[in-house]
Coordinates of C-alpha atoms in Angstrom, one line a residue:
Chain A
M1 CA -1.1 -17.0 -28.0
K2 CA 0.0 -20.6 -28.3
I3 CA 3.6 -21.7 -28.5
V4 CA 4.3 -25.3 -29.5
L5 CA 7.5 -27.1 -28.3
K6 CA 8.1 -29.8 -30.9
P7 CA 9.0 -33.2 -29.5
E8 CA 12.7 -33.7 -29.1
G9 CA 14.8 -36.1 -27.1
D10 CA 12.6 -38.3 -24.9
M11 CA 9.5 -36.2 -25.4
K12 CA 6.6 -38.4 -26.6
V13 CA 4.2 -35.4 -27.3
P14 CA 4.7 -31.7 -27.9
G15 CA 4.7 -29.1 -25.2
V16 CA 1.9 -26.5 -25.6
I17 CA 2.2 -23.1 -23.8
F18 CA -0.7 -20.6 -23.8
A19 CA 1.0 -17.3 -23.3
S20 CA 1.3 -13.8 -24.8
P21 CA 4.8 -12.4 -25.7
K22 CA 4.7 -10.4 -22.5
L23 CA 4.1 -13.5 -20.3
M24 CA 6.6 -15.6 -22.3
K25 CA 9.4 -13.2 -21.3
S26 CA 8.8 -14.2 -17.7
I27 CA 8.2 -17.9 -18.4
K28 CA 11.5 -18.2 -20.3
K29 CA 13.5 -16.9 -17.3
G30 CA 12.8 -19.8 -15.0
G31 CA 12.9 -23.6 -15.4
A32 CA 9.3 -24.1 -16.5
I33 CA 10.1 -24.9 -20.1
E34 CA 12.4 -27.7 -19.2
Q35 CA 9.8 -29.0 -16.9
I36 CA 7.1 -28.9 -19.6
K37 CA 9.5 -31.0 -21.8
N38 CA 10.2 -33.5 -19.0
V39 CA 6.5 -34.1 -18.4
A40 CA 6.1 -34.7 -22.1
A41 CA 8.5 -37.7 -21.7
L42 CA 6.4 -39.5 -19.1
P43 CA 4.9 -42.9 -20.0
G44 CA 1.4 -42.9 -21.4
I45 CA 1.1 -39.1 -21.8
V46 CA -1.6 -38.2 -24.4
Q47 CA -1.9 -35.2 -26.7
A48 CA 0.5 -32.7 -25.1
S49 CA 2.2 -31.4 -22.0
F50 CA 0.1 -28.2 -21.5
A51 CA 1.1 -25.0 -19.8
M52 CA -1.3 -22.3 -18.8
P53 CA -0.6 -18.6 -19.1
D54 CA 0.5 -18.3 -15.4
V55 CA 3.0 -21.2 -15.7
H56 CA 6.1 -21.1 -13.6
Q57 CA 8.7 -23.4 -12.2
G58 CA 7.5 -26.1 -9.8
Y59 CA 9.2 -29.3 -8.7
G60 CA 9.0 -32.0 -11.4
F61 CA 5.9 -30.7 -13.0
P62 CA 5.6 -27.0 -13.6
I63 CA 3.0 -25.0 -11.7
G64 CA 0.3 -24.2 -14.2
G65 CA 0.9 -27.6 -15.9
V66 CA -1.7 -30.0 -17.3
A67 CA -1.1 -33.5 -18.5
G68 CA -3.4 -36.4 -19.3
F69 CA -2.4 -40.0 -19.2
D70 CA -3.9 -43.1 -20.7
V71 CA -5.5 -45.1 -17.9
K72 CA -3.9 -48.4 -19.1
E73 CA -0.4 -47.3 -20.2
G74 CA 0.0 -44.1 -18.2
I75 CA 1.2 -43.0 -14.8
V76 CA 0.0 -41.1 -11.8
S77 CA 2.5 -38.7 -10.2
P78 CA 2.1 -36.9 -6.9
G79 CA 4.3 -34.1 -8.3
G80 CA 1.8 -33.6 -11.1
I81 CA -0.8 -32.7 -8.5
G82 CA 1.3 -30.9 -6.0
Y83 CA 2.0 -31.3 -2.3
D84 CA -1.1 -29.2 -1.4
I85 CA -3.6 -31.6 -2.7
N86 CA -6.9 -29.9 -3.7
C87 CA -5.5 -26.5 -3.0
G88 CA -8.4 -24.5 -4.5
V89 CA -10.6 -21.5 -4.4
R90 CA -14.2 -20.9 -3.5
L91 CA -16.2 -17.7 -4.1
L92 CA -19.1 -16.6 -2.0
V93 CA -21.4 -13.8 -2.9
G94 CA -23.2 -11.7 -0.3
E95 CA -26.5 -9.9 -0.2
V96 CA -24.9 -6.6 0.7
F97 CA -23.1 -4.0 -1.5
E98 CA -19.7 -2.3 -1.3
K99 CA -20.9 1.1 0.0
Q100 CA -22.8 -0.5 3.0
A101 CA -20.1 -3.1 3.8
K102 CA -17.2 -0.6 3.6
K103 CA -18.5 1.3 6.7
R104 CA -17.8 -1.8 8.8
M105 CA -14.9 -3.3 6.8
E106 CA -12.2 -2.8 9.4
D107 CA -14.4 -4.5 12.1
L108 CA -15.4 -7.3 9.7
A109 CA -11.8 -8.0 8.7
R110 CA -10.7 -7.9 12.4
R111 CA -13.4 -10.3 13.4
L112 CA -12.5 -12.7 10.6
F113 CA -8.9 -12.5 11.5
R114 CA -9.6 -13.4 15.1
T115 CA -12.0 -16.1 14.3
V116 CA -10.4 -18.1 11.5
P117 CA -7.1 -19.6 12.4
A118 CA -4.4 -18.6 9.9
G119 CA -0.7 -19.1 9.9
I120 CA 1.7 -21.9 10.5
G121 CA 0.9 -24.3 13.3
K122 CA -2.3 -22.5 14.0
E123 CA -4.5 -25.1 15.5
T124 CA -8.1 -25.7 14.7
G125 CA -11.0 -24.8 16.9
V126 CA -12.8 -27.8 15.4
K127 CA -12.4 -30.9 17.5
V128 CA -13.3 -34.2 16.0
T129 CA -12.8 -37.7 17.1
K130 CA -10.5 -40.0 15.1
K131 CA -13.6 -41.9 13.9
D132 CA -15.3 -38.7 12.7
F133 CA -12.0 -37.6 11.0
D134 CA -11.8 -40.8 9.1
E135 CA -15.4 -40.5 8.0
M136 CA -14.7 -37.0 6.9
L137 CA -11.8 -38.1 4.8
D138 CA -14.0 -40.6 3.0
K139 CA -17.2 -38.6 2.7
G140 CA -16.0 -35.0 2.2
L141 CA -18.8 -32.4 2.2
G142 CA -21.3 -35.2 2.8
W143 CA -19.8 -35.5 6.3
A144 CA -20.0 -31.7 6.7
L145 CA -23.7 -31.7 5.7
K146 CA -24.5 -34.6 8.1
N147 CA -22.8 -32.6 10.9
G148 CA -24.5 -29.3 10.3
M149 CA -21.5 -27.6 8.8
A150 CA -22.9 -27.3 5.2
Q151 CA -26.1 -26.6 3.4
K152 CA -27.3 -28.9 0.6
E153 CA -26.6 -26.0 -1.9
D154 CA -22.9 -26.0 -0.9
L155 CA -22.5 -29.5 -2.1
D156 CA -24.2 -28.7 -5.4
M157 CA -21.9 -25.8 -5.9
T158 CA -18.7 -27.6 -5.2
E159 CA -16.7 -29.5 -7.8
D160 CA -17.7 -33.2 -7.7
G161 CA -20.2 -32.5 -4.9
G162 CA -17.2 -31.9 -2.6
C163 CA -16.3 -35.6 -2.4
L164 CA -13.8 -37.6 -4.5
D165 CA -13.4 -41.4 -4.4
A166 CA -11.3 -41.9 -1.2
D167 CA -10.2 -44.4 1.4
N168 CA -8.9 -43.0 4.6
K169 CA -7.0 -46.3 5.3
M170 CA -4.6 -45.2 2.5
V171 CA -3.7 -42.2 4.5
S172 CA -0.8 -42.6 7.1
K173 CA -1.2 -42.1 10.8
K174 CA 1.3 -39.2 10.6
A175 CA -0.7 -37.4 7.9
K176 CA -3.9 -37.8 9.9
E177 CA -2.2 -36.4 13.1
R178 CA -1.0 -33.4 11.2
G179 CA -4.3 -32.9 9.6
M180 CA -6.4 -33.2 12.7
R181 CA -4.6 -30.2 14.2
Q182 CA -5.4 -28.0 11.2
L183 CA -8.9 -28.7 10.1
G184 CA -10.6 -25.3 9.6
T185 CA -7.5 -23.3 9.2
V186 CA -6.3 -21.1 6.3
G187 CA -2.6 -21.7 6.5
S188 CA 0.1 -19.3 5.4
G189 CA 2.1 -18.2 2.3
N190 CA -0.2 -17.4 -0.6
H191 CA -3.4 -18.7 1.2
F192 CA -6.0 -16.1 2.2
I193 CA -9.5 -15.0 2.8
E194 CA -10.3 -11.9 0.8
I195 CA -13.4 -9.7 1.0
G196 CA -14.0 -7.8 -2.2
F197 CA -16.7 -6.5 -4.5
V198 CA -17.6 -6.9 -8.1
D199 CA -16.3 -3.7 -9.7
R200 CA -16.8 -4.6 -13.4
I201 CA -19.1 -6.9 -15.3
F202 CA -17.8 -8.2 -18.7
D203 CA -20.7 -10.6 -19.5
S204 CA -23.9 -9.6 -17.9
K205 CA -25.8 -12.7 -18.9
I206 CA -23.3 -15.1 -17.4
A207 CA -22.7 -12.9 -14.4
S208 CA -26.5 -12.9 -13.7
V209 CA -26.5 -16.7 -13.7
F210 CA -23.5 -16.8 -11.4
G211 CA -25.4 -14.4 -9.0
L212 CA -23.0 -11.5 -9.5
E213 CA -23.9 -7.8 -10.0
N214 CA -22.0 -4.6 -9.9
G215 CA -21.0 -3.6 -6.4
V216 CA -22.1 -6.8 -4.6
V217 CA -19.7 -8.0 -1.9
T218 CA -17.8 -11.2 -2.4
V219 CA -15.6 -13.4 -0.2
M220 CA -12.9 -15.5 -1.8
I221 CA -11.2 -18.3 0.2
H222 CA -8.0 -19.9 -1.0
T223 CA -6.6 -22.8 0.9
G224 CA -6.1 -26.6 0.6
S225 CA -5.4 -29.8 2.4
R226 CA -2.7 -28.3 4.7
S227 CA -0.2 -30.6 6.2
L228 CA -2.3 -33.7 5.6
G229 CA -2.0 -33.3 1.9
H230 CA 1.7 -32.5 2.1
Q231 CA 2.3 -35.7 4.1
V232 CA 0.2 -37.8 1.7
A233 CA 2.4 -36.6 -1.1
S234 CA 5.6 -37.2 0.8
D235 CA 4.5 -40.7 1.9
Y236 CA 3.6 -41.8 -1.6
I237 CA 6.7 -40.2 -3.3
E238 CA 8.8 -42.3 -0.9
S239 CA 6.8 -45.4 -1.6
M240 CA 7.0 -44.9 -5.4
E241 CA 10.7 -44.3 -5.0
N242 CA 11.2 -47.5 -3.2
E243 CA 9.4 -49.4 -5.8
Y244 CA 10.6 -47.8 -9.1
K245 CA 13.7 -46.1 -10.4
F246 CA 13.3 -42.6 -11.9
A247 CA 15.7 -40.5 -14.0
K248 CA 14.4 -37.5 -12.1
R249 CA 13.2 -38.1 -8.5
D250 CA 10.8 -35.2 -8.6
L251 CA 8.9 -36.9 -11.3
A252 CA 8.3 -39.9 -9.1
C253 CA 5.3 -41.8 -10.4
A254 CA 3.7 -45.2 -10.7
P255 CA 1.5 -46.9 -13.3
I256 CA -2.2 -45.9 -12.8
T257 CA -3.0 -49.7 -12.7
S258 CA -0.4 -50.5 -10.1
E259 CA -1.2 -51.1 -6.4
I260 CA 0.7 -48.1 -5.3
G261 CA -0.9 -46.0 -8.0
K262 CA -4.4 -47.1 -6.9
R263 CA -3.6 -46.5 -3.2
Y264 CA -2.2 -43.1 -4.0
L265 CA -5.4 -42.1 -5.8
K266 CA -7.5 -43.1 -2.9
A267 CA -5.3 -41.2 -0.5
M268 CA -5.3 -38.2 -2.8
G269 CA -9.1 -38.4 -2.8
A270 CA -9.1 -38.4 1.0
A271 CA -6.8 -35.4 1.1
A272 CA -9.0 -33.6 -1.4
N273 CA -12.0 -34.3 0.8
F274 CA -10.2 -32.8 3.7
A275 CA -9.6 -29.6 1.6
F276 CA -13.2 -29.3 0.6
V277 CA -14.3 -29.6 4.3
N278 CA -11.5 -27.2 5.3
R279 CA -12.9 -24.5 3.0
Q280 CA -16.4 -25.3 4.1
I281 CA -15.6 -24.8 7.8
I282 CA -14.0 -21.5 7.0
T283 CA -17.1 -20.6 5.0
Q284 CA -19.4 -21.4 8.0
K285 CA -17.4 -19.2 10.3
T286 CA -17.4 -16.4 7.7
R287 CA -21.1 -16.7 7.2
E288 CA -21.7 -16.3 11.0
I289 CA -19.7 -13.1 11.0
F290 CA -21.4 -11.7 7.9
E291 CA -24.9 -12.5 9.2
G292 CA -24.1 -11.1 12.6
M293 CA -22.4 -7.9 11.5
L294 CA -24.1 -7.1 8.2
G295 CA -27.3 -9.1 8.2
S296 CA -26.1 -10.7 4.9
R297 CA -26.1 -14.3 3.9
L298 CA -23.2 -15.6 1.8
N299 CA -24.1 -17.9 -1.1
L300 CA -21.6 -20.2 -2.6
V301 CA -20.9 -19.4 -6.3
Y302 CA -18.5 -22.3 -6.8
D303 CA -15.6 -24.2 -5.2
I304 CA -12.9 -25.4 -7.6
A305 CA -9.7 -27.3 -7.2
H306 CA -6.4 -26.3 -8.8
N307 CA -4.1 -29.2 -7.6
I308 CA -5.8 -32.5 -8.5
A309 CA -6.0 -35.5 -10.8
K310 CA -9.3 -36.6 -12.3
F311 CA -10.5 -39.4 -14.5
E312 CA -12.1 -37.6 -17.4
N313 CA -13.3 -38.3 -20.9
V314 CA -11.2 -36.4 -23.4
N315 CA -12.2 -36.7 -27.0
G316 CA -13.8 -40.1 -26.3
K317 CA -10.8 -41.5 -24.4
K318 CA -10.7 -42.0 -20.6
L319 CA -7.6 -40.2 -19.2
L320 CA -6.2 -39.4 -15.8
V321 CA -5.8 -35.6 -16.1
H322 CA -3.3 -34.0 -13.8
R323 CA -3.8 -30.4 -13.1
K324 CA -1.1 -28.7 -10.9
G325 CA -1.9 -25.0 -10.5
A326 CA -4.6 -25.2 -13.2
T327 CA -8.3 -25.4 -13.0
R328 CA -10.9 -27.4 -14.9
S329 CA -12.7 -25.4 -17.6
F330 CA -16.0 -27.1 -18.5
G331 CA -18.2 -25.3 -21.0
K332 CA -22.0 -25.4 -21.6
G333 CA -23.8 -28.7 -21.5
R334 CA -21.4 -30.7 -19.3
R335 CA -23.3 -32.8 -16.9
E336 CA -20.5 -32.7 -14.4
I337 CA -21.3 -29.1 -13.6
P338 CA -24.3 -27.8 -11.6
L339 CA -27.5 -27.7 -13.5
K340 CA -27.9 -23.9 -13.2
Y341 CA -24.6 -23.4 -14.9
R342 CA -25.1 -25.8 -17.8
K343 CA -26.4 -23.1 -20.1
V344 CA -23.3 -20.9 -19.6
G345 CA -20.4 -23.0 -18.5
C346 CA -18.8 -23.6 -15.1
P347 CA -17.4 -20.7 -12.9
L348 CA -13.7 -20.7 -12.4
F349 CA -11.5 -18.1 -10.7
L350 CA -8.3 -16.3 -11.2
P351 CA -7.3 -14.8 -7.8
G352 CA -4.8 -12.0 -8.1
S353 CA -2.2 -11.3 -5.6
M354 CA -2.8 -9.2 -2.5
G355 CA -4.2 -5.8 -3.5
T356 CA -4.9 -6.6 -7.2
F357 CA -8.0 -7.6 -9.0
S358 CA -9.3 -11.2 -9.2
Y359 CA -11.3 -12.5 -12.1
V360 CA -14.4 -14.7 -12.4
M361 CA -14.4 -16.7 -15.6
A362 CA -16.6 -19.2 -17.2
G363 CA -15.5 -22.6 -18.6
T364 CA -15.6 -23.0 -22.4
G365 CA -16.2 -25.8 -24.9
E366 CA -13.1 -24.6 -26.7
A367 CA -10.9 -25.4 -23.6
E368 CA -12.1 -29.0 -23.9
M369 CA -10.7 -29.1 -27.4
I370 CA -7.4 -27.2 -26.9
S371 CA -6.2 -27.6 -23.3
M372 CA -7.8 -30.8 -22.0
A373 CA -10.5 -28.6 -20.5
S374 CA -8.1 -26.5 -18.4
C375 CA -7.5 -22.9 -17.6
A376 CA -5.1 -20.9 -15.4
H377 CA -5.5 -20.7 -11.7
G378 CA -4.1 -17.2 -10.8
A379 CA -1.4 -14.7 -11.4
G380 CA 1.6 -16.9 -11.0
R381 CA 4.8 -15.7 -9.4
E382 CA 7.1 -13.3 -11.2
I383 CA 9.8 -12.5 -8.6
A384 CA 11.8 -15.0 -6.5
R385 CA 10.9 -15.0 -2.8
A386 CA 14.5 -14.3 -1.8
R387 CA 14.5 -11.2 -3.9
A388 CA 11.1 -10.0 -2.6
M389 CA 12.3 -10.5 0.9
R390 CA 15.4 -8.4 0.1
D391 CA 13.9 -5.7 -1.9
I392 CA 10.4 -5.1 -0.5
S393 CA 9.6 -4.0 3.0
P394 CA 6.4 -5.0 4.9
S395 CA 5.7 -1.3 5.6
S396 CA 5.8 -0.4 1.9
V397 CA 3.4 -3.1 1.0
R398 CA 1.0 -1.9 3.7
R399 CA 1.3 1.7 2.6
N400 CA 0.5 0.8 -1.0
L401 CA -2.5 -1.3 0.1
E402 CA -3.8 1.5 2.4
K403 CA -3.5 4.0 -0.5
N404 CA -5.9 1.8 -2.4
G405 CA -8.2 1.4 0.5
I406 CA -7.4 -2.2 1.2
I407 CA -7.1 -3.5 4.7
L408 CA -4.5 -6.2 5.4
M409 CA -4.6 -8.5 8.4
A410 CA -1.6 -10.8 8.4
K411 CA -0.4 -13.1 11.2
S412 CA 3.2 -13.1 10.0
E413 CA 4.6 -9.7 9.0
K414 CA 7.6 -11.6 7.7
S415 CA 5.7 -13.2 4.9
V416 CA 4.1 -9.9 3.6
P417 CA 6.9 -8.9 1.2
E418 CA 6.9 -12.3 -0.5
E419 CA 3.2 -11.9 -1.3
A420 CA 3.5 -8.3 -2.5
P421 CA 1.6 -7.6 -5.7
E422 CA 4.8 -6.8 -7.6
A423 CA 6.0 -10.4 -6.8
Y424 CA 3.3 -11.8 -9.1
K425 CA 2.5 -11.6 -12.8
D426 CA -0.1 -9.2 -14.1
V427 CA -3.3 -11.1 -13.4
S428 CA -5.2 -9.0 -15.9
E429 CA -2.8 -10.1 -18.6
V430 CA -3.3 -13.7 -17.6
A431 CA -7.1 -13.3 -17.7
R432 CA -6.9 -11.6 -21.1
V433 CA -4.7 -14.4 -22.6
C434 CA -7.1 -17.1 -21.1
D435 CA -10.0 -15.3 -22.7
E436 CA -8.5 -14.7 -26.1
S437 CA -7.0 -18.3 -26.2
G438 CA -10.4 -19.8 -25.4
L439 CA -9.4 -21.3 -22.1
G440 CA -12.0 -19.4 -20.2
K441 CA -14.3 -16.4 -20.7
I442 CA -14.0 -13.4 -18.5
V443 CA -17.3 -12.7 -16.7
A444 CA -16.5 -10.2 -13.9
R445 CA -13.7 -8.5 -12.1
I446 CA -13.4 -8.3 -8.3
R447 CA -11.6 -5.5 -6.4
P448 CA -10.4 -6.3 -2.9
L449 CA -11.4 -4.5 0.2
A450 CA -9.7 -6.6 2.9
V451 CA -7.2 -9.5 2.9
I452 CA -6.7 -11.9 5.8
K453 CA -3.5 -13.9 5.6
G454 CA -1.5 -16.3 7.7
Chain B
M1 CA 28.7 -23.6 8.9
S2 CA 27.4 -21.9 5.8
Y3 CA 24.1 -21.6 3.9
K4 CA 22.5 -19.2 1.6
F5 CA 19.1 -18.6 0.0
L6 CA 19.2 -18.9 -3.8
S7 CA 16.8 -17.5 -6.3
H8 CA 13.7 -19.5 -7.0
V9 CA 10.5 -18.1 -8.3
A10 CA 7.8 -19.9 -6.4
D11 CA 9.5 -21.6 -3.5
L12 CA 12.6 -21.5 -1.3
K13 CA 15.9 -22.8 -2.6
I14 CA 18.7 -23.3 -0.1
E15 CA 22.4 -24.1 -0.6
C16 CA 24.5 -25.5 2.2
K17 CA 28.3 -26.0 2.2
S18 CA 30.2 -28.0 4.7
R19 CA 33.3 -30.1 5.3
S20 CA 31.1 -33.1 6.2
I21 CA 27.8 -34.6 5.2
E22 CA 26.7 -34.2 8.8
G23 CA 27.5 -30.5 8.6
I24 CA 25.1 -30.3 5.6
F25 CA 22.3 -31.6 7.7
N26 CA 23.1 -29.2 10.5
D27 CA 23.2 -26.3 8.2
A28 CA 19.9 -27.3 6.5
A29 CA 18.1 -27.4 9.9
I30 CA 19.4 -24.0 10.9
A31 CA 18.7 -22.5 7.5
L32 CA 15.1 -23.5 7.6
G33 CA 14.8 -22.2 11.2
D34 CA 16.3 -18.8 10.1
Y35 CA 13.9 -18.6 7.2
M36 CA 10.8 -19.4 9.2
H37 CA 11.8 -17.1 12.0
G38 CA 12.6 -14.3 9.5
R39 CA 16.0 -13.8 11.1
K40 CA 18.7 -15.7 12.9
V41 CA 17.2 -17.9 15.6
D42 CA 18.8 -17.0 19.0
G43 CA 18.5 -19.4 21.9
S44 CA 18.8 -23.1 22.0
G45 CA 17.2 -24.0 25.3
I46 CA 14.6 -26.4 23.8
K47 CA 16.0 -29.8 22.7
K48 CA 14.6 -32.1 20.1
I49 CA 15.8 -35.4 18.6
V50 CA 15.2 -36.3 15.0
K51 CA 15.8 -39.8 13.6
V52 CA 15.3 -40.8 10.0
S53 CA 16.7 -43.4 7.7
G54 CA 17.0 -43.5 3.9
K55 CA 18.6 -45.4 1.1
D56 CA 20.9 -42.5 0.0
D57 CA 21.9 -39.0 1.1
E58 CA 19.1 -37.4 -0.9
Q59 CA 16.4 -39.5 0.6
R60 CA 17.8 -39.0 4.1
L61 CA 18.0 -35.3 3.6
Y62 CA 14.4 -35.2 2.2
K63 CA 13.1 -37.1 5.2
F64 CA 15.2 -35.0 7.7
L65 CA 13.8 -31.8 6.2
D66 CA 10.3 -33.1 6.5
E67 CA 10.8 -33.7 10.2
I68 CA 12.1 -30.2 10.7
I69 CA 9.0 -28.9 9.0
C70 CA 6.8 -31.0 11.3
L71 CA 8.5 -29.6 14.3
A72 CA 8.0 -26.1 13.0
E73 CA 4.3 -26.7 12.8
K74 CA 4.4 -27.1 16.6
G75 CA 6.4 -23.9 16.9
F76 CA 9.9 -25.2 17.2
V77 CA 12.7 -23.6 15.2
C78 CA 16.3 -24.8 15.3
S79 CA 19.3 -22.6 16.1
D80 CA 21.8 -25.4 16.7
A81 CA 22.2 -29.0 15.4
E82 CA 24.5 -31.9 15.9
T83 CA 24.0 -34.7 13.4
K84 CA 25.4 -38.2 13.3
I85 CA 25.0 -40.5 10.3
V86 CA 25.5 -44.2 10.9
G87 CA 24.9 -46.4 7.9
N88 CA 21.6 -45.3 6.5
R89 CA 20.4 -43.7 9.7
V90 CA 20.5 -40.0 10.7
I91 CA 20.2 -39.0 14.3
A92 CA 20.2 -35.3 15.0
K93 CA 20.1 -33.5 18.3
L94 CA 18.5 -30.1 17.8
G95 CA 18.6 -27.0 20.0
G96 CA 16.2 -24.1 19.4
R97 CA 13.2 -22.1 20.6
M98 CA 9.5 -22.2 20.5
V99 CA 8.3 -19.2 18.4
K100 CA 4.9 -18.0 17.4
D101 CA 3.9 -16.8 13.9
L102 CA 6.5 -18.5 11.9
K103 CA 6.6 -18.2 8.1
Q104 CA 5.2 -21.4 6.6
V105 CA 7.3 -24.1 4.9
K106 CA 4.8 -26.7 3.5
A107 CA 7.0 -29.6 2.6
A108 CA 10.4 -30.8 1.5
T109 CA 10.8 -31.6 -2.2
Y110 CA 13.2 -33.4 -4.4
G111 CA 13.0 -30.5 -6.8
G112 CA 16.5 -29.3 -7.7
M113 CA 18.0 -31.4 -5.0
S114 CA 21.7 -32.2 -5.4
I115 CA 24.3 -33.3 -2.9
D116 CA 27.8 -33.2 -4.3
H117 CA 31.2 -33.9 -2.7
Q118 CA 34.5 -32.7 -4.2
K119 CA 36.7 -30.9 -1.8
I120 CA 33.7 -29.9 0.3
W121 CA 30.1 -31.0 0.5
I122 CA 27.6 -28.8 -1.3
A123 CA 23.9 -29.5 -1.1
K124 CA 21.0 -27.6 -2.8
F125 CA 17.4 -28.2 -2.2
V126 CA 14.0 -26.6 -2.6
V127 CA 11.2 -26.6 0.0
D128 CA 7.6 -25.9 -0.9
I129 CA 6.3 -22.6 0.3

């Protein structure tokens, strides 16, 4: 399940791809392998340029790529994190079961669809002053707690307590303006809110610790830092370009110790905090609807980022680990994870595409040894968007979903074919490879009931 | 005026061909508008001006695309463009419409960006979806 690309040319370390033969067929078709090799040539890279089982072509770095850099000799690259800084997933679990919730699923989905802004340009219902906004960028979920938008438990169950080291002054006025209009919105493309239920338990002990049982209703929220994150990435790519020369522009980077590098990391932290709060606001709206319509609370299982850079201790060495389309996989005993999960490992999620299963996994100590504590983040695309637009009709996607009892509420019918299940890799295969490789342990499977998209 | 959508697994890759570099910018704006609208944008009653500067054609195109994306966040899609490039400055007059429920384009990228000039100008670029 592990393919090693030996160093050649400018590569300083090998490339390491975690994939089955079936997944490799798809990986070889695109440009991901060349990108894995390009990353392996970056200054200060340590150990390997890793690729998760859902890897596919990105820009500069592949999506599903992981790379750790020495903090003194290495670089930080916005492309290694992604434009959608702290795009991530949170999973909530209800106190109601599938049979009961299904009776009201259409109404529930419609209410969510009407309440949570989704789609491009959809503006927030959350009005904040500029001063509040700046404070939110610096304090993340701490700000949300102070302003009655979060419970203490939400901070405990969010990666890094929902707040990274940040400085809002490192974020441009343009980025803030774009972000202020979008706080509390889902966005479009592959972002979604999905109501589902646990339809299979693979590890009952860990599932119990995570609060999951057969038939219980779940809500998964996938979104990130919206246009604020995109603008931060654009701003700093331009700054780095103006200061340094690159063989490949989409690998724009700066030394971690440089002024630009340090400013970018603070801005990245601010954008990450925006994303944590964004998911939290959507959570609060979803909670209100669930309580009102089903009398059920929604408890946060975990919130995890899949586009981020973190300073981490890897085999006794401090590195800046870039994860782009990859999640952190921390096993038992890590003090960075919530106390209640330290005996079993941290939750992480593999959302499938619209209409397919999603998987709840647990982090492993093995991942810390073999993949810089990283795991896949989802199914990964299989078919190009242009081909999906050409070959798949919105009505056929809807018909297939309806056949499987799944309600779809989408703001833009035009995007539906691009997000069709057949446009993505088989998420069950990705989960299986993660499990058998040791990147993460399968705990439970979730079947969708309703999907809300922009 | 000529553009087409090329194959790209995760994002949107566009190729523009034109007799002039200005024509490339015009086509890029219209191509993005057509993608976001899901079909050819008809109507050019709403006018917008975009001004960017950059040290080379790639950087100018990147920043220009970023401005088009920002306008789309406010609902504007372009059906018509007239670009002038003077030194390192791009000034474009755009005509288009305000449309609801556009498909999202998140950001311009340098991924796979190339601008070549032999007999005609050919530009390829990827935008993040």
